[in-house]
PDB file of C-alpha atoms in Angstrom:
ATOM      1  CA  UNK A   1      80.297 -87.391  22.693  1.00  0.00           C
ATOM      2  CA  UNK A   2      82.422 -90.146  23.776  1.00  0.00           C
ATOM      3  CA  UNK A   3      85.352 -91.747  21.457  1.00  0.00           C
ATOM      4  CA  UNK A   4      83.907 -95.375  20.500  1.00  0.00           C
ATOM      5  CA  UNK A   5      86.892 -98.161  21.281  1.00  0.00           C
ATOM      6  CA  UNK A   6      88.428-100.219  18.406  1.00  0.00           C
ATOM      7  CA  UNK A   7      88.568-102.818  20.585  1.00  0.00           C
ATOM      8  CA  UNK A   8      92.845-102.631  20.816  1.00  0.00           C
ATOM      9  CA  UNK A   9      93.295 -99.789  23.165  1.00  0.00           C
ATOM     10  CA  UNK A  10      93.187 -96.759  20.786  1.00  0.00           C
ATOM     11  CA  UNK A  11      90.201 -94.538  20.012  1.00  0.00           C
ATOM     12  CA  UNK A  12      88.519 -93.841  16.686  1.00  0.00           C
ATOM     13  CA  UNK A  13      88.035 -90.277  16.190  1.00  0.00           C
ATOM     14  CA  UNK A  14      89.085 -88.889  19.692  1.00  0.00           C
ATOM     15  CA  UNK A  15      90.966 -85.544  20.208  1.00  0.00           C
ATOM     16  CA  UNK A  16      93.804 -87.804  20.525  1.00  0.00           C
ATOM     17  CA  UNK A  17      93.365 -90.017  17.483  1.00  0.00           C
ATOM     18  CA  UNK A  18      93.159 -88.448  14.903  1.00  0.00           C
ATOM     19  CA  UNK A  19      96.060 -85.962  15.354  1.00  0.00           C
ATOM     20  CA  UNK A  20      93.866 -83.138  15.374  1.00  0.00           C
ATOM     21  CA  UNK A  21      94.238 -83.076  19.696  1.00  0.00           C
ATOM     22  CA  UNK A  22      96.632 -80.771  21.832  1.00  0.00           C
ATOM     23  CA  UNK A  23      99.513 -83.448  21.171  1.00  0.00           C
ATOM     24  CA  UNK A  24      98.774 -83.974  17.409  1.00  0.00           C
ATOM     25  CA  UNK A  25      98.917 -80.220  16.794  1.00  0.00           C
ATOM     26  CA  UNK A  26     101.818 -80.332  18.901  1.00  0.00           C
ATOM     27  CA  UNK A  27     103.727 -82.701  17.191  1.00  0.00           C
ATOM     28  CA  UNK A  28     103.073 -81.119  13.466  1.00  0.00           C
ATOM     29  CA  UNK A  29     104.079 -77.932  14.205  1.00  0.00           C
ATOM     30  CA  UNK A  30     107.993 -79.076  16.029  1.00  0.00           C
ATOM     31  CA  UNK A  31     107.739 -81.082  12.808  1.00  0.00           C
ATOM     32  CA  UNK A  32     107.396 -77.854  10.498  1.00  0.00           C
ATOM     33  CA  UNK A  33     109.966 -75.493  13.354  1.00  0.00           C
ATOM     34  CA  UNK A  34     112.578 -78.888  12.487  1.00  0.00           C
ATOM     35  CA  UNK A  35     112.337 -78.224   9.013  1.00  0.00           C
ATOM     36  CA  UNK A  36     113.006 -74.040   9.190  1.00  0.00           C
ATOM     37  CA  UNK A  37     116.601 -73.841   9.593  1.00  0.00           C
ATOM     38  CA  UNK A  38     117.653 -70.907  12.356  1.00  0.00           C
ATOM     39  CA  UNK A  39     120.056 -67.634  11.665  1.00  0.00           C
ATOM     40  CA  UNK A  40     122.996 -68.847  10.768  1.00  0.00           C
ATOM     41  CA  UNK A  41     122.899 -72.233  10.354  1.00  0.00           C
ATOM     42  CA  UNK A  42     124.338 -73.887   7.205  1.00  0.00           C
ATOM     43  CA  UNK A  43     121.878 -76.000   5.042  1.00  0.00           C
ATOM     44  CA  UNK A  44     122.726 -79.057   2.818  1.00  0.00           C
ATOM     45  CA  UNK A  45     122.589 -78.073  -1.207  1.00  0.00           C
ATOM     46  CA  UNK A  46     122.908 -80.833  -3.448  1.00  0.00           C
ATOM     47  CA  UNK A  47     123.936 -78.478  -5.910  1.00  0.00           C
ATOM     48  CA  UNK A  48     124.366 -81.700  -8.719  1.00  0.00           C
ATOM     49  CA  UNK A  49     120.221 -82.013  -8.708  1.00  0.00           C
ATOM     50  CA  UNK A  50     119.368 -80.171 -11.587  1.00  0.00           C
ATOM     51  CA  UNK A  51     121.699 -78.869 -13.845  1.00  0.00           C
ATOM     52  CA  UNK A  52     124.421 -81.338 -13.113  1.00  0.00           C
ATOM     53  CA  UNK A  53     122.285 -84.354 -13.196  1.00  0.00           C
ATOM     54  CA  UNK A  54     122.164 -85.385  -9.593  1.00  0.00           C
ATOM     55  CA  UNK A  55     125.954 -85.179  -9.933  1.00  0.00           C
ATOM     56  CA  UNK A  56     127.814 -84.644  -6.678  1.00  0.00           C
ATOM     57  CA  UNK A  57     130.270 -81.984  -6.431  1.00  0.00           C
ATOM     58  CA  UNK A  58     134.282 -82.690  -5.818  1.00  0.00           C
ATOM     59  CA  UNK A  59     136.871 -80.771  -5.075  1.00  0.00           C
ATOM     60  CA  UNK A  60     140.347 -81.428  -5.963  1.00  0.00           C
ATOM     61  CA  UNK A  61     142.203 -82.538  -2.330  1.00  0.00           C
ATOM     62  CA  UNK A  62     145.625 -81.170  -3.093  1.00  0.00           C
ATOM     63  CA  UNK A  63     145.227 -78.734  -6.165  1.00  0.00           C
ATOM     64  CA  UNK A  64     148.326 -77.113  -6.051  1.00  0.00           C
ATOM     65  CA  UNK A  65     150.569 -80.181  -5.756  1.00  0.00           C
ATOM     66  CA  UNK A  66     149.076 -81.518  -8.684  1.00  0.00           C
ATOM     67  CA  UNK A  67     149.443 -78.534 -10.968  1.00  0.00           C
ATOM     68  CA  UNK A  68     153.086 -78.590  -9.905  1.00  0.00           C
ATOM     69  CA  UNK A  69     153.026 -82.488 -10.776  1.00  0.00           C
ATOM     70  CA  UNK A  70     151.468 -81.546 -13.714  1.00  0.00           C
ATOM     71  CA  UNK A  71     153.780 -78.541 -15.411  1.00  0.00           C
ATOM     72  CA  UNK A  72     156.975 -80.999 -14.375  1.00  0.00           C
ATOM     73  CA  UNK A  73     155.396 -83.506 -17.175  1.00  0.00           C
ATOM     74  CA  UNK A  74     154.550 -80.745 -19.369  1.00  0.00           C
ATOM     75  CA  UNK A  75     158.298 -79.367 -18.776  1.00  0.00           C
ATOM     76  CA  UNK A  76     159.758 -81.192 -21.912  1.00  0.00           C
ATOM     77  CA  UNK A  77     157.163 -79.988 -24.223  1.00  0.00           C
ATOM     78  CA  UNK A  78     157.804 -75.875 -22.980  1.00  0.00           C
ATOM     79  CA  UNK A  79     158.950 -74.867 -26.734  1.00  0.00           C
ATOM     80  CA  UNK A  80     156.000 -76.298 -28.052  1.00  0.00           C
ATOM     81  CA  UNK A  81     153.462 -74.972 -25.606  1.00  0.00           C
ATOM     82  CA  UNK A  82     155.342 -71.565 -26.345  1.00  0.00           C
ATOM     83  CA  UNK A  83     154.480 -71.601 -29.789  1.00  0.00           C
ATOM     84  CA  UNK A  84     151.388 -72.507 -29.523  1.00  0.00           C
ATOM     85  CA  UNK A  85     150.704 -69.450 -26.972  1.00  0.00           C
ATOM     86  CA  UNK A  86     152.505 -67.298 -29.912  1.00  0.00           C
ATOM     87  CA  UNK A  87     149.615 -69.217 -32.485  1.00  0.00           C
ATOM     88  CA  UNK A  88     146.924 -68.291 -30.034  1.00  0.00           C
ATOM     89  CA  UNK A  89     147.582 -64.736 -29.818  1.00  0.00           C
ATOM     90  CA  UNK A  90     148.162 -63.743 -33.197  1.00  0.00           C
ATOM     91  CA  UNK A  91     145.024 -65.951 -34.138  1.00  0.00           C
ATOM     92  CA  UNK A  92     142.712 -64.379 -31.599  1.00  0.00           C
ATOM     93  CA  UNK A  93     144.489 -60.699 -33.061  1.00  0.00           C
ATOM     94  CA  UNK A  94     143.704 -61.023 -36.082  1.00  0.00           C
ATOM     95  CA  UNK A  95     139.913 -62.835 -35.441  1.00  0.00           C
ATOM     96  CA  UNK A  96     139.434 -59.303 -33.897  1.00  0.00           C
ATOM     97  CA  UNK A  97     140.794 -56.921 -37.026  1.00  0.00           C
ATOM     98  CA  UNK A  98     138.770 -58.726 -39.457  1.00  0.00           C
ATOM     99  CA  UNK A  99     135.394 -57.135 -38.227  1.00  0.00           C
ATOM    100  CA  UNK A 100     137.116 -53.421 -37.876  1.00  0.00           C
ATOM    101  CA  UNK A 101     137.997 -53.818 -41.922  1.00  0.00           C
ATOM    102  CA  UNK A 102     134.463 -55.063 -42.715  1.00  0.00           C
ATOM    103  CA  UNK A 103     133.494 -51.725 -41.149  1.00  0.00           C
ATOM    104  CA  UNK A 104     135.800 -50.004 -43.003  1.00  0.00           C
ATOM    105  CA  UNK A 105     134.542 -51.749 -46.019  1.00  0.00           C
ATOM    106  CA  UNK A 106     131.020 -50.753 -45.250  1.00  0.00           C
ATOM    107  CA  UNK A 107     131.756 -47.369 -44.900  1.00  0.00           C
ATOM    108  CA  UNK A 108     133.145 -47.441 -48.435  1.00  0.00           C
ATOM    109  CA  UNK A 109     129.567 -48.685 -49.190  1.00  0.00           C
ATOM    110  CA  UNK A 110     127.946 -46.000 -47.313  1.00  0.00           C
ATOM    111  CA  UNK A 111     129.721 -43.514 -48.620  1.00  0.00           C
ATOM    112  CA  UNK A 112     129.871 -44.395 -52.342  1.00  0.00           C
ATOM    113  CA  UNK A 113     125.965 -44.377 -52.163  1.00  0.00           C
ATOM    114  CA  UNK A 114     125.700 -40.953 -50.480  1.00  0.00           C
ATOM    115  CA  UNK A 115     128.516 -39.835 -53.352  1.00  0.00           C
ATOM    116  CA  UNK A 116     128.046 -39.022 -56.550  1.00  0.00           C
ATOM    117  CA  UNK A 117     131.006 -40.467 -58.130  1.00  0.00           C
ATOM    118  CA  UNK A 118     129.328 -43.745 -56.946  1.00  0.00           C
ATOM    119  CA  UNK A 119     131.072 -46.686 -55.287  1.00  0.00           C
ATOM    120  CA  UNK A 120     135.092 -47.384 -55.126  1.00  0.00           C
ATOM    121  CA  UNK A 121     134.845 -50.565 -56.047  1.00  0.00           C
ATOM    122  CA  UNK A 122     139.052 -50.930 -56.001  1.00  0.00           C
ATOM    123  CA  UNK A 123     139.295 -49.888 -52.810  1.00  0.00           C
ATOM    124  CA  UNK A 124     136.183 -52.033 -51.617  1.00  0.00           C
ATOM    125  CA  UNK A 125     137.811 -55.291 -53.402  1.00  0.00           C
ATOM    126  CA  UNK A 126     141.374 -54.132 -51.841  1.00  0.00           C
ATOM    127  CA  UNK A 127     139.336 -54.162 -48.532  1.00  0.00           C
ATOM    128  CA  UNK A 128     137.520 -57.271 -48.818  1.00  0.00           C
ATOM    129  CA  UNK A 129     141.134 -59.462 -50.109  1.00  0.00           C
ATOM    130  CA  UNK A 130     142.248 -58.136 -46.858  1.00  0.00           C
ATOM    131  CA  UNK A 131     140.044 -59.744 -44.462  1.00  0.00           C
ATOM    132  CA  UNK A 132     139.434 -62.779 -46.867  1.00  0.00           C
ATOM    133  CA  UNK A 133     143.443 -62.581 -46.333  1.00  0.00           C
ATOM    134  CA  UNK A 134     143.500 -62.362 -42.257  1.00  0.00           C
ATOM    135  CA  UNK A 135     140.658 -64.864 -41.847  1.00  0.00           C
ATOM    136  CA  UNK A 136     142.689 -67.656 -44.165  1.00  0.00           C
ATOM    137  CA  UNK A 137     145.653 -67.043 -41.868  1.00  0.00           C
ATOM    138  CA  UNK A 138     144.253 -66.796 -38.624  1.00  0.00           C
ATOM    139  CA  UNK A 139     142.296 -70.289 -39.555  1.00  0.00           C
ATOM    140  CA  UNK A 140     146.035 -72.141 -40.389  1.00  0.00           C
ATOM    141  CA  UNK A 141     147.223 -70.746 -37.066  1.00  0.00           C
ATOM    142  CA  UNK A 142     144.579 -72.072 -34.719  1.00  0.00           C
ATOM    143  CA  UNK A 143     144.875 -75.134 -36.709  1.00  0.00           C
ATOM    144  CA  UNK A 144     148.522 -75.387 -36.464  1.00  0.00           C
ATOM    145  CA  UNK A 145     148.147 -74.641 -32.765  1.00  0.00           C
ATOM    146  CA  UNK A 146     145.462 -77.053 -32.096  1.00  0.00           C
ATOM    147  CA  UNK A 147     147.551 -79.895 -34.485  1.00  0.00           C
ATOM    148  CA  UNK A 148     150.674 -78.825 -32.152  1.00  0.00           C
ATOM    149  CA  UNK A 149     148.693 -79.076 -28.472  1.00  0.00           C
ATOM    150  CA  UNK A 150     147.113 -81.895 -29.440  1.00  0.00           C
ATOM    151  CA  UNK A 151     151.007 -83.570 -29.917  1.00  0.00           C
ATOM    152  CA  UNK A 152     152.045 -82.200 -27.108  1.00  0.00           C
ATOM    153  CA  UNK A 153     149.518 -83.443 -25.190  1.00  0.00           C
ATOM    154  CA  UNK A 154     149.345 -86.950 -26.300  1.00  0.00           C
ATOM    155  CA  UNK A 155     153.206 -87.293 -25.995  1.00  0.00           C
ATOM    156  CA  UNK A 156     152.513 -86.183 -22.559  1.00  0.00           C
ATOM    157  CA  UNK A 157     150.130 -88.380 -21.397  1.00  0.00           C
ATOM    158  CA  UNK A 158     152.269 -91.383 -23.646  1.00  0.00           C
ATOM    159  CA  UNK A 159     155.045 -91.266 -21.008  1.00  0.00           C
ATOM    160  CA  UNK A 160     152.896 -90.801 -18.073  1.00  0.00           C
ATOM    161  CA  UNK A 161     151.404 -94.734 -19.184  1.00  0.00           C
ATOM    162  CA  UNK A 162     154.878 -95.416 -19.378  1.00  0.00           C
ATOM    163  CA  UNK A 163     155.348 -94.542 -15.682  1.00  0.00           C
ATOM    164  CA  UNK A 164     152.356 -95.929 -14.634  1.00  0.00           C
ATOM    165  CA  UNK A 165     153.036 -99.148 -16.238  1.00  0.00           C
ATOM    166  CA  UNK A 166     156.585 -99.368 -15.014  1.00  0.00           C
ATOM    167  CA  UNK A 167     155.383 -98.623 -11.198  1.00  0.00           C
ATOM    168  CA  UNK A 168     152.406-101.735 -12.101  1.00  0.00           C
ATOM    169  CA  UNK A 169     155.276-103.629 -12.609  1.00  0.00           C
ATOM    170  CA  UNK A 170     157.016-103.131  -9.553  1.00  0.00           C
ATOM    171  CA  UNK A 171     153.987-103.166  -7.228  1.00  0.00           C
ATOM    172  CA  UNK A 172     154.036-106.495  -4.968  1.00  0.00           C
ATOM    173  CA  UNK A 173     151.043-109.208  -5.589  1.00  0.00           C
ATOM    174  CA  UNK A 174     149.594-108.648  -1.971  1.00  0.00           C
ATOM    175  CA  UNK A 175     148.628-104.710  -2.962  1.00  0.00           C
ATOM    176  CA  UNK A 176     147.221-105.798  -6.186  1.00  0.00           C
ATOM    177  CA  UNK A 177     144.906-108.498  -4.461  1.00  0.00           C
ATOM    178  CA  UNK A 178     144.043-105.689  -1.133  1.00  0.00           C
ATOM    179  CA  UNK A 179     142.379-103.423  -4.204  1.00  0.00           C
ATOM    180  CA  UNK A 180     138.582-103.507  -5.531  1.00  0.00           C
ATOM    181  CA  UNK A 181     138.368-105.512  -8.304  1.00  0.00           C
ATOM    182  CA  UNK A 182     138.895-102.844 -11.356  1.00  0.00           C
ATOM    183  CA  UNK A 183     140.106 -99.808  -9.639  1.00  0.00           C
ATOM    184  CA  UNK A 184     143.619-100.030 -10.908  1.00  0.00           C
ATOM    185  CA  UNK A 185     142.213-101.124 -14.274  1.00  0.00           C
ATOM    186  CA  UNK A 186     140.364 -98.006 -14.282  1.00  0.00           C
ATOM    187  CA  UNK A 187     143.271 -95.455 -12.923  1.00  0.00           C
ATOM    188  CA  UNK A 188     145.542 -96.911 -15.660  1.00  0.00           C
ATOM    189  CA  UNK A 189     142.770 -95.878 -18.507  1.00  0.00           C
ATOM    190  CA  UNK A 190     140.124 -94.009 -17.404  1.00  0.00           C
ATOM    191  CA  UNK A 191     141.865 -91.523 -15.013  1.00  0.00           C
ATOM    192  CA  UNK A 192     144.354 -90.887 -17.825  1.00  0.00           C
ATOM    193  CA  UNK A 193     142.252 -90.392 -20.449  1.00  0.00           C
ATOM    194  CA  UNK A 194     140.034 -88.311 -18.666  1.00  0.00           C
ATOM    195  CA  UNK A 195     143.046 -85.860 -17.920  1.00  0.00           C
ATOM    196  CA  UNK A 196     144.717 -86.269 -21.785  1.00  0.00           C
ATOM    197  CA  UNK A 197     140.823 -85.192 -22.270  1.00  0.00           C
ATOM    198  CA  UNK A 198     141.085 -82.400 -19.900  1.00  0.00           C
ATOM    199  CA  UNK A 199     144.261 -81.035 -21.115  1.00  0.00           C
ATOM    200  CA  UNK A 200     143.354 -81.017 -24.710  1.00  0.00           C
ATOM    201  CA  UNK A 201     140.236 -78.687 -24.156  1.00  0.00           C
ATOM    202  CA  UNK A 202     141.122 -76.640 -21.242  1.00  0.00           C
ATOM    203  CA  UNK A 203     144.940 -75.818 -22.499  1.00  0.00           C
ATOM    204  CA  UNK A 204     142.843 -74.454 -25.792  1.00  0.00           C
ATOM    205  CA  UNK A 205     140.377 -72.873 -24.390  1.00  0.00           C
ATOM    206  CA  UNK A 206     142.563 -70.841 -21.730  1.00  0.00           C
ATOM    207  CA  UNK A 207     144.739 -69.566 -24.371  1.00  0.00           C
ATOM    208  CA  UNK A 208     142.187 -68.744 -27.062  1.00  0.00           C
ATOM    209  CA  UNK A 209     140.171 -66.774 -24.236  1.00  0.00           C
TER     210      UNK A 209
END
């Protein structure tokens, strides 16, 4: 059966127009081999797609110069930050007695049921005002530490918009025109919030864990 003409050069339902020909076949199947990626060749993740909300990943492009930038400003505040390591580990100390007590105080249970002279109830209250006792303190001490790093950290990031403002102040019209309109609006309070943010949370976190 011959193709029929469409009248502008092409055939209708030849081997060769509708893809299903030598070439056709041809050219789906180097289509498919482009998509499989050979031995060790590296593939492009967009690893922000689903849980980080089509989020791009960044890495930090000189991390250890700017954790060394970073504990100079912190230097000042260095009795502080020690006492609230001190707070953090006596907190987290005695968050992890107060469970070994209530086991105690269960086995006082326990064993006053299996007894019978019944249940010590002294000892069980003497228990009990114990870990009542070390929950109450270890509470004021991760508030105190919290109240403390949260001072320290605000000071901090106080005299770094000092600096910033003072080096605004000295930086000639022509640089100030050169920028996109709002990037230094946004360094001077977005990027430093965003890091009085991330000091607040990961400072705690760190030391509690």
């Amino acid at each position: 059966m011959t193709p029929t003409d469409n009248g502008n050069g092409t055939t209708g339902n030849g081997a060769h127009g509708n893809g299903k020909g030598p070439n056709g076949d041809g050219r789906k199947k180097q289509a498919d081999d482009d998509k499989i990626p050979e031995a060790g060749q590296r593939v492009a993740v967009n690893a922000g797609t689903r849980f980080g909300v089509g989020m791009p990943v960044e890495k930090s492009e000189n991390f250890k110069s700017t954790v060394r930038r970073l504990l100079h400003r912190l230097a000042p505040e260095r009795m502080r930050i020690a006492a609230v390591l001190v707070f953090a580990v006596v907190s987290v100390t005695l968050t992890v007695i107060g469970p070994r007590l209530l086991g105690h105080a269960t086995n006082i249970v326990i064993a006053g049921i299996s007894s019978p002279k019944g249940i010590d109830f002294g000892e069980l209250h003497t228990v009990l005002l114990r870990v009542l006792l070390i929950y109450v303190v270890a509470g004021l001490l991760s508030y105190t530490m919290s109240y403390i790093l949260a001072g320290t950290v605000q000071r901090s990031m106080s005299k770094l918009r000092g600096d910033v403002e003072d080096k605004l102040n000295r930086l000639p019209l022509a640089y100030v025109d050169s920028q996109p309109r709002g990037d230094l609006l946004s360094r001077v309070t977005n990027d430093i919030d965003n890091v009085a943010q991330s000091l607040q949370q990961t400072l705690s976190m760190m030391l509690t864990s």
